[in-house]
């Protein structure tokens, strides 16, 4: 069984995340996704809200047309119990669930590639998973970073997919709702999660 492991800050999850999940679902037997606390980032929103938004994003995929225009595969799930500060611990949980015979691929965006050598017990992790790097606009995959990870034992593949030029940061800093899917926008407004959303709402009230 080929399993893609995709942890993301999801602060908030974007249309770019959704495109990646759909792409993965067509290439792996199972896609496990969870909201994660990245120790190299600060987060505006509690983990429980980010996990809920990811669940909404996944549910929305089920009613969307897949990239290949075939029937959507029901093989994407929010596996929030896999979430951990340390990816090695996440992998241990995944092995406990699916067994040692499963083939695990850790999916990360190209923006995280340079961080990998600093991850907890990275050499142990790389001995047990394959890496799939998803190119992100604005974050070129440089040979130096690739070589550094390969020297640690990393087996790296580059996804034949380029993420959409949207980001969670663009929404948090500028209120760019084009980065988000409608269910996520509705949830953010319902829960008043981001300052940019409150500012937008106030501006509408005065106009």
Tab-separated table of C-alpha atoms in Angstrom:
chain	number	residue	atom	x	y	z
A	1	UNK	CA	0.000	0.000	0.000
A	2	UNK	CA	1.428	3.351	-1.076
A	3	UNK	CA	0.580	6.089	1.412
A	4	UNK	CA	1.242	9.808	1.008
A	5	UNK	CA	1.804	11.662	4.283
A	6	UNK	CA	0.991	15.358	3.970
A	7	UNK	CA	1.149	17.536	7.060
A	8	UNK	CA	0.576	21.245	6.566
A	9	UNK	CA	0.221	24.344	8.731
A	10	UNK	CA	-3.142	25.055	7.046
A	11	UNK	CA	-3.268	28.576	8.451
A	12	UNK	CA	-5.618	28.711	6.549
A	13	UNK	CA	-5.653	25.876	3.964
A	14	UNK	CA	-5.862	27.200	0.407
A	15	UNK	CA	-6.954	26.205	-3.068
A	16	UNK	CA	-3.298	25.288	-3.558
A	17	UNK	CA	-3.511	22.662	-0.831
A	18	UNK	CA	-6.667	21.304	-2.434
A	19	UNK	CA	-4.981	20.947	-5.821
A	20	UNK	CA	-2.090	19.037	-4.243
A	21	UNK	CA	-4.455	16.672	-2.420
A	22	UNK	CA	-6.398	15.924	-5.591
A	23	UNK	CA	-3.156	15.244	-7.460
A	24	UNK	CA	-1.891	12.938	-4.719
A	25	UNK	CA	-5.185	11.020	-4.612
A	26	UNK	CA	-4.689	9.986	-8.228
A	27	UNK	CA	-1.208	8.587	-7.571
A	28	UNK	CA	-1.347	6.973	-4.121
A	29	UNK	CA	-3.553	4.341	-2.509
A	30	UNK	CA	-4.175	6.570	0.493
A	31	UNK	CA	-3.539	10.241	1.253
A	32	UNK	CA	-3.246	11.087	4.940
A	33	UNK	CA	-3.373	14.800	5.723
A	34	UNK	CA	-3.280	16.676	9.010
A	35	UNK	CA	-2.889	20.172	10.388
A	36	UNK	CA	0.550	20.582	11.909
A	37	UNK	CA	2.354	22.999	14.194
A	38	UNK	CA	5.580	23.836	12.383
A	39	UNK	CA	8.235	24.704	15.005
A	40	UNK	CA	9.847	27.047	12.455
A	41	UNK	CA	6.650	29.110	12.044
A	42	UNK	CA	4.310	31.135	14.217
A	43	UNK	CA	0.615	30.340	13.898
A	44	UNK	CA	-2.302	32.725	14.252
A	45	UNK	CA	-5.008	30.111	14.621
A	46	UNK	CA	-5.465	27.241	17.119
A	47	UNK	CA	-4.755	23.781	15.742
A	48	UNK	CA	-8.360	22.643	16.182
A	49	UNK	CA	-9.639	25.342	13.816
A	50	UNK	CA	-6.974	24.543	11.230
A	51	UNK	CA	-7.897	20.846	11.396
A	52	UNK	CA	-11.570	21.700	10.908
A	53	UNK	CA	-10.733	23.819	7.864
A	54	UNK	CA	-8.714	20.959	6.396
A	55	UNK	CA	-11.688	18.648	6.864
A	56	UNK	CA	-13.870	21.139	4.985
A	57	UNK	CA	-11.280	21.327	2.219
A	58	UNK	CA	-11.234	17.530	1.856
A	59	UNK	CA	-15.034	17.290	1.866
A	60	UNK	CA	-15.120	19.879	-0.912
A	61	UNK	CA	-12.758	17.738	-3.018
A	62	UNK	CA	-15.322	14.920	-2.995
A	63	UNK	CA	-17.744	17.092	-4.952
A	64	UNK	CA	-15.151	18.608	-7.286
A	65	UNK	CA	-14.017	17.490	-10.719
A	66	UNK	CA	-10.602	15.795	-10.376
A	67	UNK	CA	-7.595	16.850	-12.410
A	68	UNK	CA	-7.963	13.862	-14.746
A	69	UNK	CA	-11.729	14.450	-15.235
A	70	UNK	CA	-12.450	11.013	-13.799
A	71	UNK	CA	-14.621	10.091	-10.840
A	72	UNK	CA	-13.054	11.445	-7.629
A	73	UNK	CA	-11.315	8.784	-5.542
A	74	UNK	CA	-12.430	8.558	-1.934
A	75	UNK	CA	-8.919	7.981	-0.643
A	76	UNK	CA	-8.127	11.259	1.139
A	77	UNK	CA	-8.687	11.529	4.888
A	78	UNK	CA	-7.946	13.922	7.686
A	79	UNK	CA	-5.709	11.883	10.010
A	80	UNK	CA	-5.317	14.518	12.706
A	81	UNK	CA	-4.016	12.040	15.278
A	82	UNK	CA	-0.823	11.782	13.190
A	83	UNK	CA	0.016	15.393	14.000
A	84	UNK	CA	3.199	15.905	16.012
A	85	UNK	CA	5.946	18.500	16.386
A	86	UNK	CA	8.324	15.784	15.220
A	87	UNK	CA	7.713	14.122	11.857
A	88	UNK	CA	9.558	11.016	13.053
A	89	UNK	CA	6.853	10.562	15.693
A	90	UNK	CA	4.201	11.039	12.997
A	91	UNK	CA	5.812	8.259	10.996
A	92	UNK	CA	5.822	5.961	14.036
A	93	UNK	CA	2.082	6.562	14.429
A	94	UNK	CA	1.538	5.878	10.715
A	95	UNK	CA	3.466	2.602	10.920
A	96	UNK	CA	1.413	1.574	13.921
A	97	UNK	CA	-1.763	2.185	11.927
A	98	UNK	CA	-0.837	0.787	8.506
A	99	UNK	CA	2.001	-1.575	9.337
A	100	UNK	CA	5.649	-1.794	8.315
A	101	UNK	CA	4.726	-3.229	4.910
A	102	UNK	CA	3.189	0.076	3.796
A	103	UNK	CA	5.329	2.330	1.602
A	104	UNK	CA	5.330	5.857	3.012
A	105	UNK	CA	6.041	9.021	1.050
A	106	UNK	CA	6.452	12.286	2.931
A	107	UNK	CA	5.096	15.209	0.894
A	108	UNK	CA	6.549	18.677	1.469
A	109	UNK	CA	6.496	21.955	-0.404
A	110	UNK	CA	9.683	23.270	-1.982
A	111	UNK	CA	9.624	26.106	0.574
A	112	UNK	CA	10.516	23.593	3.303
A	113	UNK	CA	13.367	21.865	1.489
A	114	UNK	CA	16.097	24.029	3.049
A	115	UNK	CA	14.681	23.312	6.553
A	116	UNK	CA	14.918	19.540	6.275
A	117	UNK	CA	18.520	19.114	7.528
A	118	UNK	CA	17.425	20.785	10.799
A	119	UNK	CA	14.498	18.426	11.433
A	120	UNK	CA	14.557	16.125	14.450
A	121	UNK	CA	16.603	12.961	13.762
A	122	UNK	CA	16.342	13.655	10.049
A	123	UNK	CA	18.655	10.794	9.039
A	124	UNK	CA	16.450	8.257	10.844
A	125	UNK	CA	13.399	9.713	9.140
A	126	UNK	CA	14.931	9.626	5.671
A	127	UNK	CA	15.824	5.954	6.073
A	128	UNK	CA	12.139	5.126	6.472
A	129	UNK	CA	10.310	7.344	3.982
A	130	UNK	CA	10.613	8.567	0.434
A	131	UNK	CA	10.381	12.308	-0.152
A	132	UNK	CA	8.118	14.015	-2.661
A	133	UNK	CA	8.844	17.709	-3.202
A	134	UNK	CA	5.968	19.792	-4.585
A	135	UNK	CA	7.285	22.879	-6.398
A	136	UNK	CA	5.787	26.144	-5.130
A	137	UNK	CA	5.859	29.393	-7.106
A	138	UNK	CA	8.547	31.632	-5.675
A	139	UNK	CA	10.480	28.771	-4.042
A	140	UNK	CA	12.924	27.344	-6.546
A	141	UNK	CA	14.350	23.882	-5.884
A	142	UNK	CA	18.077	24.517	-5.776
A	143	UNK	CA	20.731	21.867	-6.263
A	144	UNK	CA	22.508	22.781	-3.027
A	145	UNK	CA	19.449	22.014	-0.885
A	146	UNK	CA	18.730	18.821	-2.812
A	147	UNK	CA	22.291	17.615	-2.409
A	148	UNK	CA	22.270	18.389	1.310
A	149	UNK	CA	19.183	16.200	1.827
A	150	UNK	CA	20.496	13.447	-0.451
A	151	UNK	CA	23.734	13.373	1.539
A	152	UNK	CA	21.632	12.631	4.615
A	153	UNK	CA	20.123	9.625	2.846
A	154	UNK	CA	17.079	11.206	1.276
A	155	UNK	CA	15.372	9.507	-1.690
A	156	UNK	CA	13.826	12.479	-3.453
A	157	UNK	CA	11.253	12.767	-6.215
A	158	UNK	CA	9.948	16.045	-7.648
A	159	UNK	CA	6.198	16.203	-8.264
A	160	UNK	CA	5.103	16.875	-11.844
A	161	UNK	CA	2.822	19.517	-10.414
A	162	UNK	CA	3.386	23.162	-9.665
A	163	UNK	CA	1.286	24.570	-6.884
A	164	UNK	CA	-1.105	27.430	-7.522
A	165	UNK	CA	0.420	30.863	-6.958
A	166	UNK	CA	-1.569	31.453	-3.770
A	167	UNK	CA	-0.559	31.164	-0.146
A	168	UNK	CA	-1.917	31.207	3.375
A	169	UNK	CA	0.350	34.181	4.051
A	170	UNK	CA	-1.294	36.165	1.243
A	171	UNK	CA	-4.648	35.742	2.953
A	172	UNK	CA	-3.395	36.465	6.480
A	173	UNK	CA	-1.539	39.610	5.438
A	174	UNK	CA	-3.727	40.973	2.647
A	175	UNK	CA	-7.107	39.233	2.946
A	176	UNK	CA	-6.715	37.674	-0.514
A	177	UNK	CA	-9.812	35.433	-0.610
A	178	UNK	CA	-8.908	34.208	-4.122
A	179	UNK	CA	-6.442	31.942	-2.328
A	180	UNK	CA	-9.280	30.169	-0.505
A	181	UNK	CA	-12.215	27.920	-1.354
A	182	UNK	CA	-15.762	29.116	-0.473
A	183	UNK	CA	-16.280	26.687	2.464
A	184	UNK	CA	-13.058	27.933	4.071
A	185	UNK	CA	-14.039	31.583	3.600
A	186	UNK	CA	-17.429	30.865	5.186
A	187	UNK	CA	-15.836	29.122	8.175
A	188	UNK	CA	-13.343	31.939	8.736
A	189	UNK	CA	-16.162	34.508	8.725
A	190	UNK	CA	-18.270	32.352	11.029
A	191	UNK	CA	-15.463	31.950	13.569
A	192	UNK	CA	-13.807	35.389	13.078
A	193	UNK	CA	-10.410	33.746	12.799
A	194	UNK	CA	-8.184	36.340	11.148
A	195	UNK	CA	-7.627	40.041	11.646
A	196	UNK	CA	-7.742	40.642	7.893
A	197	UNK	CA	-11.247	39.147	7.829
A	198	UNK	CA	-12.402	41.442	10.625
A	199	UNK	CA	-10.907	44.440	8.859
A	200	UNK	CA	-12.678	43.521	5.621
A	201	UNK	CA	-15.982	43.088	7.429
A	202	UNK	CA	-15.630	46.470	9.115
A	203	UNK	CA	-14.829	48.170	5.807
A	204	UNK	CA	-18.009	46.742	4.312
A	205	UNK	CA	-20.024	48.040	7.253
A	206	UNK	CA	-18.837	51.597	6.674
A	207	UNK	CA	-19.385	51.530	2.875
